[in-house]
Amino acid sequence: MSETLEAKKDCTEARAALEEFLHNELCAEDAADVRAHLATCEECSAEHHVGEMLTAALQGACRDRAPEELRAKLLESLRAARDQHA
């Protein structure tokens, strides 16, 4: 296989595994393969960086609590809906 075709194959495989790599869901051998590819491929490394940033932003957003007033209104609405259907 030519070097260009091999590189495209490596990129395709690495990008297919990025989501699992970001969440530490790959076996050690597969994670090492992705890590090695990212060390040598600027495009895949940039895509990985974007994935890291999005993951961090989502994790941060999930830690925020709703304001107490909003939580109280939501609970009141849920209780009213439950009572109507009970």
PDB file of N, CA and C in Angstrom, residues 3-4 6 9 15-16 19-20 23-25 30 34 36 41-43 45-46 51 62 67 75 79 81-82:
ATOM      1  N   GLU A   3       2.321   5.025   0.725  1.00  0.00           N
ATOM      2  CA  GLU A   3       2.401   5.783   1.978  1.00  0.00           C
ATOM      3  C   GLU A   3       1.171   6.677   2.155  1.00  0.00           C
ATOM      4  N   THR A   4       0.690   7.283   1.075  1.00  0.00           N
ATOM      5  CA  THR A   4      -0.477   8.157   1.157  1.00  0.00           C
ATOM      6  C   THR A   4      -1.732   7.365   1.529  1.00  0.00           C
ATOM      7  N   GLU A   6      -1.806   4.520   3.093  1.00  0.00           N
ATOM      8  CA  GLU A   6      -1.606   4.039   4.468  1.00  0.00           C
ATOM      9  C   GLU A   6      -1.920   5.155   5.468  1.00  0.00           C
ATOM     10  N   LYS A   9      -5.630   5.617   5.695  1.00  0.00           N
ATOM     11  CA  LYS A   9      -6.201   4.513   6.453  1.00  0.00           C
ATOM     12  C   LYS A   9      -5.989   4.747   7.944  1.00  0.00           C
ATOM     13  N   ARG A  15      -9.626   8.521  13.658  1.00  0.00           N
ATOM     14  CA  ARG A  15     -10.816   9.366  13.840  1.00  0.00           C
ATOM     15  C   ARG A  15     -12.025   8.551  14.264  1.00  0.00           C
ATOM     16  N   ALA A  16     -12.117   7.323  13.788  1.00  0.00           N
ATOM     17  CA  ALA A  16     -13.230   6.460  14.187  1.00  0.00           C
ATOM     18  C   ALA A  16     -13.142   6.108  15.670  1.00  0.00           C
ATOM     19  N   GLU A  19     -13.741   9.219  19.746  1.00  0.00           N
ATOM     20  CA  GLU A  19     -14.767   9.369  20.787  1.00  0.00           C
ATOM     21  C   GLU A  19     -14.465   8.447  21.966  1.00  0.00           C
ATOM     22  N   GLU A  20     -14.188   7.184  21.668  1.00  0.00           N
ATOM     23  CA  GLU A  20     -13.855   6.242  22.733  1.00  0.00           C
ATOM     24  C   GLU A  20     -12.538   6.618  23.407  1.00  0.00           C
ATOM     25  N   HIS A  23     -12.975   9.330  25.992  1.00  0.00           N
ATOM     26  CA  HIS A  23     -13.667   8.883  27.205  1.00  0.00           C
ATOM     27  C   HIS A  23     -12.968   7.693  27.871  1.00  0.00           C
ATOM     28  N   ASN A  24     -11.728   7.449  27.465  1.00  0.00           N
ATOM     29  CA  ASN A  24     -10.930   6.351  28.043  1.00  0.00           C
ATOM     30  C   ASN A  24     -11.652   5.009  27.963  1.00  0.00           C
ATOM     31  N   GLU A  25     -12.260   4.742  26.815  1.00  0.00           N
ATOM     32  CA  GLU A  25     -13.026   3.513  26.625  1.00  0.00           C
ATOM     33  C   GLU A  25     -12.326   2.508  25.709  1.00  0.00           C
ATOM     34  N   ASP A  30      -5.209  -0.318  21.793  1.00  0.00           N
ATOM     35  CA  ASP A  30      -5.856   0.599  20.846  1.00  0.00           C
ATOM     36  C   ASP A  30      -5.596   2.052  21.228  1.00  0.00           C
ATOM     37  N   VAL A  34      -3.813   5.001  18.909  1.00  0.00           N
ATOM     38  CA  VAL A  34      -4.389   6.324  18.642  1.00  0.00           C
ATOM     39  C   VAL A  34      -3.427   7.401  19.128  1.00  0.00           C
ATOM     40  N   ALA A  36      -0.206   7.294  19.433  1.00  0.00           N
ATOM     41  CA  ALA A  36       0.945   7.353  18.522  1.00  0.00           C
ATOM     42  C   ALA A  36       0.574   8.088  17.239  1.00  0.00           C
ATOM     43  N   CYS A  41       0.243  13.213  13.520  1.00  0.00           N
ATOM     44  CA  CYS A  41      -0.724  13.730  12.536  1.00  0.00           C
ATOM     45  C   CYS A  41      -1.367  15.010  13.063  1.00  0.00           C
ATOM     46  N   GLU A  42      -1.032  16.123  12.437  1.00  0.00           N
ATOM     47  CA  GLU A  42      -1.560  17.418  12.878  1.00  0.00           C
ATOM     48  C   GLU A  42      -3.075  17.507  12.738  1.00  0.00           C
ATOM     49  N   GLU A  43      -3.613  16.992  11.633  1.00  0.00           N
ATOM     50  CA  GLU A  43      -5.060  17.088  11.409  1.00  0.00           C
ATOM     51  C   GLU A  43      -5.846  16.304  12.455  1.00  0.00           C
ATOM     52  N   SER A  45      -4.742  15.343  15.357  1.00  0.00           N
ATOM     53  CA  SER A  45      -4.453  15.942  16.654  1.00  0.00           C
ATOM     54  C   SER A  45      -5.339  17.166  16.881  1.00  0.00           C
ATOM     55  N   ALA A  46      -5.543  17.958  15.845  1.00  0.00           N
ATOM     56  CA  ALA A  46      -6.420  19.130  15.959  1.00  0.00           C
ATOM     57  C   ALA A  46      -7.859  18.698  16.217  1.00  0.00           C
ATOM     58  N   GLY A  51     -12.322  17.869  20.259  1.00  0.00           N
ATOM     59  CA  GLY A  51     -13.100  16.930  21.064  1.00  0.00           C
ATOM     60  C   GLY A  51     -12.860  17.111  22.548  1.00  0.00           C
ATOM     61  N   CYS A  62     -22.641  20.466  32.910  1.00  0.00           N
ATOM     62  CA  CYS A  62     -23.426  19.498  33.673  1.00  0.00           C
ATOM     63  C   CYS A  62     -23.250  19.671  35.172  1.00  0.00           C
ATOM     64  N   PRO A  67     -30.772  27.829  39.082  1.00  0.00           N
ATOM     65  CA  PRO A  67     -31.081  28.761  40.173  1.00  0.00           C
ATOM     66  C   PRO A  67     -32.229  28.208  41.014  1.00  0.00           C
ATOM     67  N   LEU A  75     -40.283  22.154  40.011  1.00  0.00           N
ATOM     68  CA  LEU A  75     -40.851  21.145  40.909  1.00  0.00           C
ATOM     69  C   LEU A  75     -42.342  21.370  41.127  1.00  0.00           C
ATOM     70  N   ARG A  79     -45.217  18.671  40.143  1.00  0.00           N
ATOM     71  CA  ARG A  79     -46.199  18.200  41.138  1.00  0.00           C
ATOM     72  C   ARG A  79     -47.617  18.436  40.648  1.00  0.00           C
ATOM     73  N   ALA A  81     -48.663  18.654  37.532  1.00  0.00           N
ATOM     74  CA  ALA A  81     -48.935  17.707  36.439  1.00  0.00           C
ATOM     75  C   ALA A  81     -49.197  16.320  36.997  1.00  0.00           C
ATOM     76  N   ARG A  82     -48.418  15.908  37.989  1.00  0.00           N
ATOM     77  CA  ARG A  82     -48.620  14.596  38.614  1.00  0.00           C
ATOM     78  C   ARG A  82     -50.007  14.518  39.266  1.00  0.00           C
TER      79      ARG A  82
END
